[in-house]
mmCIF file of C-alpha atoms in Angstrom:
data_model
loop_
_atom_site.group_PDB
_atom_site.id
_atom_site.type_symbol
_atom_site.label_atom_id
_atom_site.label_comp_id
_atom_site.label_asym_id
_atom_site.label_seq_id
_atom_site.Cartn_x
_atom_site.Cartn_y
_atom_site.Cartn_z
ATOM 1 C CA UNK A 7 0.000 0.000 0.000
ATOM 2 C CA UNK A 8 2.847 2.626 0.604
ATOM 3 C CA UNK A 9 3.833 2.332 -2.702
ATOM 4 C CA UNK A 10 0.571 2.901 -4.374
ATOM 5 C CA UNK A 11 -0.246 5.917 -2.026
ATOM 6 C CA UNK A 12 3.397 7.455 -2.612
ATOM 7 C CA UNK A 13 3.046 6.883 -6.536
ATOM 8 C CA UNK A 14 -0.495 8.590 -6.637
ATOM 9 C CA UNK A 15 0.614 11.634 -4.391
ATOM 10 C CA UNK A 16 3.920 11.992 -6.039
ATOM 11 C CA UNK A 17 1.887 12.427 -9.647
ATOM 12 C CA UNK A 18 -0.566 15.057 -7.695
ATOM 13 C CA UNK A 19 2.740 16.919 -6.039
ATOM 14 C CA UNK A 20 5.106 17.041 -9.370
ATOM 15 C CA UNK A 21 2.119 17.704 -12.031
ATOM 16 C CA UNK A 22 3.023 20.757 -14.239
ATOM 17 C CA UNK A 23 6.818 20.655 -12.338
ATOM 18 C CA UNK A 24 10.462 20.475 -13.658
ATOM 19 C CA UNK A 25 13.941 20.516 -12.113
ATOM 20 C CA UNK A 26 15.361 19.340 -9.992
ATOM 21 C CA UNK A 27 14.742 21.136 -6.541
ATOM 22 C CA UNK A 28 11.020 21.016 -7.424
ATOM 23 C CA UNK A 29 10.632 17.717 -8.160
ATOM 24 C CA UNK A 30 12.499 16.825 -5.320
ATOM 25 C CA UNK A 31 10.329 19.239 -3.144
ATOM 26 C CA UNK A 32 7.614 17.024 -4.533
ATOM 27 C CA UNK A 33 8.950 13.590 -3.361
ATOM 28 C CA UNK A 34 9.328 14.906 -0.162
ATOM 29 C CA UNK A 35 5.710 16.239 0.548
ATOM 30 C CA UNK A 36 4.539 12.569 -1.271
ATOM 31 C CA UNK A 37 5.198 11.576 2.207
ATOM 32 C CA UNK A 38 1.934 13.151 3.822
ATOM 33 C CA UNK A 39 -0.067 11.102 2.282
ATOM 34 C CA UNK A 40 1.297 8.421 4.546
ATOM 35 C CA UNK A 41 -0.767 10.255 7.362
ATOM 36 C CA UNK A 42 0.568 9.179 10.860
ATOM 37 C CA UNK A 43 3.340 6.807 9.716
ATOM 38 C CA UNK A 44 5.524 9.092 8.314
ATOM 39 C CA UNK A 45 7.508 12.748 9.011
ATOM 40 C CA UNK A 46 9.023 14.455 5.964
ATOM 41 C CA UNK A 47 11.284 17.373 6.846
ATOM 42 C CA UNK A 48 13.194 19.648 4.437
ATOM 43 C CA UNK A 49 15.677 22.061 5.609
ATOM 44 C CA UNK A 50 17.999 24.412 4.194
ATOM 45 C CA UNK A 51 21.499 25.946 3.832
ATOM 46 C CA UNK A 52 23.284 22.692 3.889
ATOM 47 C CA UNK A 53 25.605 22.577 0.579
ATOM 48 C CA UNK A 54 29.072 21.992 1.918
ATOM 49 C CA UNK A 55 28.688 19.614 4.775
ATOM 50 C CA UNK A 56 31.782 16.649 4.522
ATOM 51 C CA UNK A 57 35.115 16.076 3.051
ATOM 52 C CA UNK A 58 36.940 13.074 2.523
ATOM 53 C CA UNK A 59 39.568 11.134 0.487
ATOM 54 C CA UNK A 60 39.003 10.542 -3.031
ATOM 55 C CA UNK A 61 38.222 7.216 -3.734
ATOM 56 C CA UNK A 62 37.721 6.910 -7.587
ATOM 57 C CA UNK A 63 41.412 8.253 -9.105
ATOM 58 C CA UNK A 64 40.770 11.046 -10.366
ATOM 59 C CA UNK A 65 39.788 15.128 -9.775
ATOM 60 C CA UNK A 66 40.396 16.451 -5.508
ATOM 61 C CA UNK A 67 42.318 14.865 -3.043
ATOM 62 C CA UNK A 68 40.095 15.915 -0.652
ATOM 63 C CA UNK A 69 36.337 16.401 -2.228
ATOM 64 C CA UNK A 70 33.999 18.449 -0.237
ATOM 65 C CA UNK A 71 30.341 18.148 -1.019
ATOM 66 C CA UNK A 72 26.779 17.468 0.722
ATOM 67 C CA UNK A 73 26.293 14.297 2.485
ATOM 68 C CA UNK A 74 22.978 13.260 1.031
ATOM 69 C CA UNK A 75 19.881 15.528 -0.231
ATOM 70 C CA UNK A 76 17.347 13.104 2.072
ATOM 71 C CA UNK A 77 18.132 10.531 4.758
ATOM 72 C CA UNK A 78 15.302 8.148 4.606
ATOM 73 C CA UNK A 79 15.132 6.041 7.959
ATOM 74 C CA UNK A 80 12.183 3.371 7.670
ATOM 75 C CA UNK A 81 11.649 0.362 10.013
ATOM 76 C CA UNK A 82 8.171 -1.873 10.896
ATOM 77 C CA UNK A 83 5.290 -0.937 12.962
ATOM 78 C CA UNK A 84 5.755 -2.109 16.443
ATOM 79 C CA UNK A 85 10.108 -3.310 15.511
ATOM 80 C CA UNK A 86 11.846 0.053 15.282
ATOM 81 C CA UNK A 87 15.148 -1.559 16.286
ATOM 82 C CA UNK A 88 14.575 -3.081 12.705
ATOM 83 C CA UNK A 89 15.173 0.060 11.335
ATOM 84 C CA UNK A 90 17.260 0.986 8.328
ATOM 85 C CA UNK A 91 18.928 4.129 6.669
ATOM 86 C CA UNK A 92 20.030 5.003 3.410
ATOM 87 C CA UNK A 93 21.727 8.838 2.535
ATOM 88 C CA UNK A 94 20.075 9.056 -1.075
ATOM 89 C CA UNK A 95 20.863 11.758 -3.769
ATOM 90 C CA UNK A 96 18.591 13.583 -5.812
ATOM 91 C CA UNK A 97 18.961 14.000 -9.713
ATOM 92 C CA UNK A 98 16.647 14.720 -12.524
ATOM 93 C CA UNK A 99 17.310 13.557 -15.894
ATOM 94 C CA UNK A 100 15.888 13.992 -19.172
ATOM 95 C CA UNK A 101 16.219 10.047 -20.235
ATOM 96 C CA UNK A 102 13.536 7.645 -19.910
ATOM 97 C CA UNK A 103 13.702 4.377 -17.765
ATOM 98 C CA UNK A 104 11.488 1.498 -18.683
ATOM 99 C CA UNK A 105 8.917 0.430 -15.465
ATOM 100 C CA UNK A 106 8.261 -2.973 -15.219
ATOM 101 C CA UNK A 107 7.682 -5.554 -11.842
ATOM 102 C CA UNK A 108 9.769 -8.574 -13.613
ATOM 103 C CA UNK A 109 13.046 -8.499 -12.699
ATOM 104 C CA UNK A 110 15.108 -8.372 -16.521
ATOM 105 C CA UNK A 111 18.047 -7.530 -17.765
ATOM 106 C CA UNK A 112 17.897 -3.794 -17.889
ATOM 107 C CA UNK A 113 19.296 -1.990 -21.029
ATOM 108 C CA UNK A 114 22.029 0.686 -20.010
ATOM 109 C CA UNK A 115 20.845 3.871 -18.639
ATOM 110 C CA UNK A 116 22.830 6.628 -17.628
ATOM 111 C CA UNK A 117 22.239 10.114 -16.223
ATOM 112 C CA UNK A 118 24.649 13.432 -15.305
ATOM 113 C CA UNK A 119 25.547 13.272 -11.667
ATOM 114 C CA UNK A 120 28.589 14.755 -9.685
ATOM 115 C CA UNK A 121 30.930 12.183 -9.709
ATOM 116 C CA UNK A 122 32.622 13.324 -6.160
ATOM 117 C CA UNK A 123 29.633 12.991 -4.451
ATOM 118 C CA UNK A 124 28.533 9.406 -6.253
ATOM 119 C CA UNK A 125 32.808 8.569 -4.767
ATOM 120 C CA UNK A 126 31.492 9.480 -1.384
ATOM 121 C CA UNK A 127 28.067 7.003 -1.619
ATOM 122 C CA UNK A 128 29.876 4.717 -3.438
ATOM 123 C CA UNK A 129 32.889 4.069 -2.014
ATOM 124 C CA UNK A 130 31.525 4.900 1.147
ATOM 125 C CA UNK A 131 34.998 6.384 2.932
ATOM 126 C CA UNK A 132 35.580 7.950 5.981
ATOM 127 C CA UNK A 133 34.293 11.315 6.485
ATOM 128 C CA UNK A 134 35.071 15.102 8.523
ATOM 129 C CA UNK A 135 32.793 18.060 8.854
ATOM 130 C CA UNK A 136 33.154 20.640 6.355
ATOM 131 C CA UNK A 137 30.809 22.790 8.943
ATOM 132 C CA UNK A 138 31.387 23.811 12.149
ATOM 133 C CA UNK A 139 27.367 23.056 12.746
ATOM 134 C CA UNK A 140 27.764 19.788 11.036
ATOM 135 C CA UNK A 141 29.155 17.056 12.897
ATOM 136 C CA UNK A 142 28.327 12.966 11.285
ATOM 137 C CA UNK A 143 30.283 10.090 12.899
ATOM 138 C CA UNK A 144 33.614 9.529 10.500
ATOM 139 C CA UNK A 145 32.895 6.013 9.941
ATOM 140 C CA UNK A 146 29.386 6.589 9.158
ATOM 141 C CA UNK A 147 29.096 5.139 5.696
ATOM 142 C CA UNK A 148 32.351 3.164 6.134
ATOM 143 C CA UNK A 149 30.809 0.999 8.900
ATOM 144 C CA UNK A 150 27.514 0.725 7.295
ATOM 145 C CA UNK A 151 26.787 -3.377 6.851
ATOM 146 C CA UNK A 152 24.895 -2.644 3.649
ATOM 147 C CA UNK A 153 26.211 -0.630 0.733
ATOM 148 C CA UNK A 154 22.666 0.345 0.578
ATOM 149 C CA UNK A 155 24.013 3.331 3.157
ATOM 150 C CA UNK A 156 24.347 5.533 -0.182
ATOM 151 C CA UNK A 157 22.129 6.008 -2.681
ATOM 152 C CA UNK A 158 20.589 7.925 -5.530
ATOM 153 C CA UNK A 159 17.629 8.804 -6.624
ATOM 154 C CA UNK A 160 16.283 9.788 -10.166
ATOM 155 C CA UNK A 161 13.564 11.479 -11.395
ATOM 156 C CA UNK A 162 13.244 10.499 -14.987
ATOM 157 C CA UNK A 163 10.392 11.812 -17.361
ATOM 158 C CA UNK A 164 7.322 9.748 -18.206
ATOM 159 C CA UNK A 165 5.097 11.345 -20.862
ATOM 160 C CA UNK A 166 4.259 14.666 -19.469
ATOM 161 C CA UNK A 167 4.835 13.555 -16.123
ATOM 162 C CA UNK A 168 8.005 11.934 -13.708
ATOM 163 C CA UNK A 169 8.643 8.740 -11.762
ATOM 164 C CA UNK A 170 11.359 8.215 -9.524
ATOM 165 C CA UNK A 171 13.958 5.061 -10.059
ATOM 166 C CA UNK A 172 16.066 4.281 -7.070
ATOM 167 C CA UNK A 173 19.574 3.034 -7.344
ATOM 168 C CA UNK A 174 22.599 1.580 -5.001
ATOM 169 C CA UNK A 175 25.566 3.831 -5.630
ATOM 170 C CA UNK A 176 28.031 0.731 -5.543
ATOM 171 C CA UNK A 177 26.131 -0.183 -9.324
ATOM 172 C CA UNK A 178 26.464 2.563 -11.018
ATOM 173 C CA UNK A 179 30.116 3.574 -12.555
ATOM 174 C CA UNK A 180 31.249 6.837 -13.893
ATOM 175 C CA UNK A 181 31.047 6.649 -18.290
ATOM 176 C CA UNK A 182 34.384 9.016 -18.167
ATOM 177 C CA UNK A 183 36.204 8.710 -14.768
ATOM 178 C CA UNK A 184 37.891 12.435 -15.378
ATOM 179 C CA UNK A 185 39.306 15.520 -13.236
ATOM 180 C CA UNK A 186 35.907 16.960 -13.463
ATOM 181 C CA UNK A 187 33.437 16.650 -10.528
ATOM 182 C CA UNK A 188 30.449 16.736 -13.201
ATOM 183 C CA UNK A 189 30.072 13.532 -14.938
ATOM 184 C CA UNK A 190 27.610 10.441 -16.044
ATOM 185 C CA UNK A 191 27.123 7.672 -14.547
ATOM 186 C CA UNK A 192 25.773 4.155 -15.673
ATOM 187 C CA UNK A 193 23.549 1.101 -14.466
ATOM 188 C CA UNK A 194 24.246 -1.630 -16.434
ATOM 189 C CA UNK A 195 22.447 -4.668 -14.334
ATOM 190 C CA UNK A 196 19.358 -5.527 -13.867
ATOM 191 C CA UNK A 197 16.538 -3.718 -11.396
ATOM 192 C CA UNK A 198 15.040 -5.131 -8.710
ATOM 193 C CA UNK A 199 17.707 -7.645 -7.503
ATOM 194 C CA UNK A 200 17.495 -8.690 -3.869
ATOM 195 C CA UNK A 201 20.916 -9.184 -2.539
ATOM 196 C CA UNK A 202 21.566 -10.904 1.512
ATOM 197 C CA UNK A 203 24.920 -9.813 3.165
ATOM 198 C CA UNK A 204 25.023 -11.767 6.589
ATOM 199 C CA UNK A 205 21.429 -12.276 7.025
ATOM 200 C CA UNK A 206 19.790 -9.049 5.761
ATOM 201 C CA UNK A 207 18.133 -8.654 2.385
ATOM 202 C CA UNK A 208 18.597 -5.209 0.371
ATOM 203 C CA UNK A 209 17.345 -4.623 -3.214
ATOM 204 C CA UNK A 210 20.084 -2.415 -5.141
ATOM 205 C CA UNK A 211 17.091 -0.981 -7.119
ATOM 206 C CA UNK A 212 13.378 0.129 -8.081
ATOM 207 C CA UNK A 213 12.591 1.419 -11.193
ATOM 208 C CA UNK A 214 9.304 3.453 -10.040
ATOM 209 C CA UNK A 215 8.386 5.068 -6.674
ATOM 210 C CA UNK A 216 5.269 2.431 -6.333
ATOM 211 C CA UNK A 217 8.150 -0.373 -6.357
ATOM 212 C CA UNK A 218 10.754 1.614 -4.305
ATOM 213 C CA UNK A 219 7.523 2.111 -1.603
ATOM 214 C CA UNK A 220 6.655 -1.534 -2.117
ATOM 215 C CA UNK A 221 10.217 -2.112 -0.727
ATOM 216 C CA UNK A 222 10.382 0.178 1.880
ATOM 217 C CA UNK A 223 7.495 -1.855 3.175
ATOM 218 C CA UNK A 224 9.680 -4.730 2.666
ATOM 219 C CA UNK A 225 12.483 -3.228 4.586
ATOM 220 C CA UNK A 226 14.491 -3.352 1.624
ATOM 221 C CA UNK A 227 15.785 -0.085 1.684
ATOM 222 C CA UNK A 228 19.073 0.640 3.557
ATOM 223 C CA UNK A 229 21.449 -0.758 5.738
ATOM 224 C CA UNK A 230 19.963 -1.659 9.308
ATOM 225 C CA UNK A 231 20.940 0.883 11.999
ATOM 226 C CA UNK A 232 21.214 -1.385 14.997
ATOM 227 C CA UNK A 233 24.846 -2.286 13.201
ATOM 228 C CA UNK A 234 25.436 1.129 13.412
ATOM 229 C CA UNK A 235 24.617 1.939 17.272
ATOM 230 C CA UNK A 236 25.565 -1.476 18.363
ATOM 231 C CA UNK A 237 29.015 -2.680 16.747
ATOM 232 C CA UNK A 238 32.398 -2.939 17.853
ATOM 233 C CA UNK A 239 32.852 -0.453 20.893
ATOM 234 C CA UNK A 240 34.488 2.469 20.734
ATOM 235 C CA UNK A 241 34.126 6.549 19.581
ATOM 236 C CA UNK A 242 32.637 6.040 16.482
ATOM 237 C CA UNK A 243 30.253 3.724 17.703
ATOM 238 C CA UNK A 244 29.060 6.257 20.663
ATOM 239 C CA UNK A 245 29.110 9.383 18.151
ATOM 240 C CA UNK A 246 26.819 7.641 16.442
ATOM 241 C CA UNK A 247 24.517 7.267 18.787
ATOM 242 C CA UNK A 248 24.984 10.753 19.849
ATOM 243 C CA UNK A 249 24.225 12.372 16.473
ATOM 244 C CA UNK A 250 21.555 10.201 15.897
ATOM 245 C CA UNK A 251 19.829 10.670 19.361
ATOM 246 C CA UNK A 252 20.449 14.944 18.331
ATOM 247 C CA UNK A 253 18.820 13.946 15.034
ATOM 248 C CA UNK A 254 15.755 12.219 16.788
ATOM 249 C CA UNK A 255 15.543 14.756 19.475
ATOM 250 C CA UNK A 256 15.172 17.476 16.906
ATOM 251 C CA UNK A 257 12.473 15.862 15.117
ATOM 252 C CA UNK A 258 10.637 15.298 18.130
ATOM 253 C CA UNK A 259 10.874 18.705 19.117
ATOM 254 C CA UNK A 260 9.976 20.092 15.706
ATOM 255 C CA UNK A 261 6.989 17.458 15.711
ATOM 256 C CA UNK A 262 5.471 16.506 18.633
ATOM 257 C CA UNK A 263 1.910 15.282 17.391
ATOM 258 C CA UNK A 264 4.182 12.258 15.578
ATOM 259 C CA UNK A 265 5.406 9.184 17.364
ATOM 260 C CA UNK A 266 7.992 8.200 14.902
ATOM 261 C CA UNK A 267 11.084 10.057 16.619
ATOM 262 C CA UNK A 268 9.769 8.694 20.217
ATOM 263 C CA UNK A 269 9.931 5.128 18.577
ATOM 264 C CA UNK A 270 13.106 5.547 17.203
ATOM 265 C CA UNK A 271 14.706 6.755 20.398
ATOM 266 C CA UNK A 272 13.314 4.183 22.679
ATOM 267 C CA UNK A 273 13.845 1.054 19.837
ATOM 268 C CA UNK A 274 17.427 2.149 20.321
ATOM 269 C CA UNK A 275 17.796 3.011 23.664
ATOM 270 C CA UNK A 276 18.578 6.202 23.062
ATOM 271 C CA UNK A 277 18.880 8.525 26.430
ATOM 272 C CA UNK A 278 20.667 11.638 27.392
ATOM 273 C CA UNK A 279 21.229 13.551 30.164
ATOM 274 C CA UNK A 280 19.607 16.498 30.913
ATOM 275 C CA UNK A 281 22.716 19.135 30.315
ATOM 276 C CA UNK A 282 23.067 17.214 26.779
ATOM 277 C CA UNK A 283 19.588 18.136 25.630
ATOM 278 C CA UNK A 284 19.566 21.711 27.118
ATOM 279 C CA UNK A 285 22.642 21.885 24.922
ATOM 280 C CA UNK A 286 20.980 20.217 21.814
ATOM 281 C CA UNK A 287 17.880 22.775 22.113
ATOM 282 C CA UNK A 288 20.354 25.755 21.691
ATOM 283 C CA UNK A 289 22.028 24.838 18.686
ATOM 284 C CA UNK A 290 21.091 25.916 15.403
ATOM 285 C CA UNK A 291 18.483 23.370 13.877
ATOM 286 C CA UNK A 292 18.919 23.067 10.512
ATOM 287 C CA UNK A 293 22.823 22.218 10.211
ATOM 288 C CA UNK A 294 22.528 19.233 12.444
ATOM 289 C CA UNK A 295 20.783 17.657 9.780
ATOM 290 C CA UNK A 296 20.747 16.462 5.568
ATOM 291 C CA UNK A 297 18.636 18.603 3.463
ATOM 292 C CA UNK A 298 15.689 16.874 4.372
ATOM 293 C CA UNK A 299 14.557 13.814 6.524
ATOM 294 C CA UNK A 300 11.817 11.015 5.831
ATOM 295 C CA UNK A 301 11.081 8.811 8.466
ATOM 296 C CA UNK A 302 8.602 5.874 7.516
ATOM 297 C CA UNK A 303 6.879 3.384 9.533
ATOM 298 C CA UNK A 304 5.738 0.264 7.911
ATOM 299 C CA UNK A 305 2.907 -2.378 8.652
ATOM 300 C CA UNK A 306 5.702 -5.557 7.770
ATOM 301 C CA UNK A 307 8.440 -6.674 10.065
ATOM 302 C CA UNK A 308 10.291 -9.051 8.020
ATOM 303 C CA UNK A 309 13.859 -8.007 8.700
ATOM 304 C CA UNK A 310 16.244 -9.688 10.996
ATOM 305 C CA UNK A 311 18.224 -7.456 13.899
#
């Protein structure tokens, strides 16, 4: 069902839209129609947020771009220690992508992307703040479990209209792997492949937003967060948990008629002490966090923590 409803608000949001930061705009506000199970945030001001060493041979040393344009953090109703998260880019393209719910082998398809940023969700290295606001765990896509951590997302023309096709970073390779950070990238395997790393399933992609809801539902969609907050002990583990927990917090602040955040905080355990929040409540809002935030809340639980 959250794939149906997303599809059919999506079409309402984006009709008579182009570009990217509209379309985008439009994916995000899709989310309402979920009613109660999910909080869609954008914020603002957040271009320059990480740096980190190149990964792909070519252009910076030391890239410095936006983490993600949306995290999306989904888990079942009633299991939010199931959760996952992906850190999924945005892009609009003017090439068509077939839709179709049999799993073939997809022709090539391509689309213009920055290529440092698709090094960062790719190759998924360490990171440092480029903001003094802005302050992710380093190892927070280089301890992910899944490589489902960074994604993109596409919003490719249908008729007069757009659908969105959702892709695993690690699949898609650069056409011309040059000094420049503006590039194309290619998907050359086949959509809707469910892959299992260590006993969780991930698809690497969707080639409509009905299917990429339809997964979400699934829990298809991201690497699990429990890996995250509960691996190997240490600082990166506990900055994790801090930064999510300010994440959360924020959220719950911003919205307190949703339960989502609440969920999320006591699925993980999540606590602080009272000087920590007091502290959290005076920062600026907006640079603690991606561009925007989804958080979705699903009916399945048929993921494995």
């Amino acid at each position: 069902m959250i794939g149906l409803k997303l599809q059919k608000a999506f079409l309402k949001e984006s009709r008579g839209k182009t570009g990217e930061i509209k379309l985008f705009r439009a994916f995000i506000r899709a989310f309402n129609a979920l009613g109660p199970d999910a909080l869609a945030k954008e914020y603002h001001g957040n271009r320059y947020q990480v740096t980190f060493n190149e990964s792909r041979g070519a252009g910076r040393a030391t890239p410095r771009c936006e983490l993600c344009d949306v995290m999306i953090i989904n888990y079942p109703a009633g299991n939010p220690s199931a959760a996952r998260i992906t850190f999924n880019q945005a892009k609009v393209t003017d090439n068509a992508l077939g839709c179709s719910r049999i799993v073939t082998a997809a022709a090539p398809y391509s689309f213009r992307a920055n290529l440092e940023q698709w090094d960062l969700l790719s190759n998924r290295p360490d990171i440092s703040s480029a903001s003094r606001a802005f302050h992710p765990p380093s190892n927070l896509l280089s301890s992910a479990l899944l490589r489902s951590v960074g994604t993109f997302g596409v919003f490719y023309p249908v008729g007069t209209s757009f659908n969105f096709a959702y892709l695993v970073a690690d699949g898609l390779a650069p056409l011309n792997n040059n000094a420049r950070p503006s590039g194309t990238l290619l998907w050359s395997t086949p959509l809707g492949i469910v892959r299992a790393v260590k006993g969780h399933d991930e698809i690497t992609a969707t080639c409509c937003l009905e299917l990429f809801g339809d997964a979400l539902e699934l829990n298809l969609i991201g690497t699990p967060i429990s890996t995250l907050v509960y691996g190997a002990s240490g600082n990166g583990t506990a900055q994790m948990r801090v930064w999510l927990t300010e994440i959360l917090l924020t959220l719950q602040r911003e919205h307190p008629d949703s339960s989502l955040p609440k969920e999320l905080l006591d699925g993980f355990e999540l606590r602080r002490d009272t000087e920590e929040q007091s502290n959290t409540n005076k920062r600026s809002e907006s640079p603690l966090l991606p561009r925007a935030v989804i958080l979705v809340r699903s009916a399945e639980a048929n993921d494995t923590v």
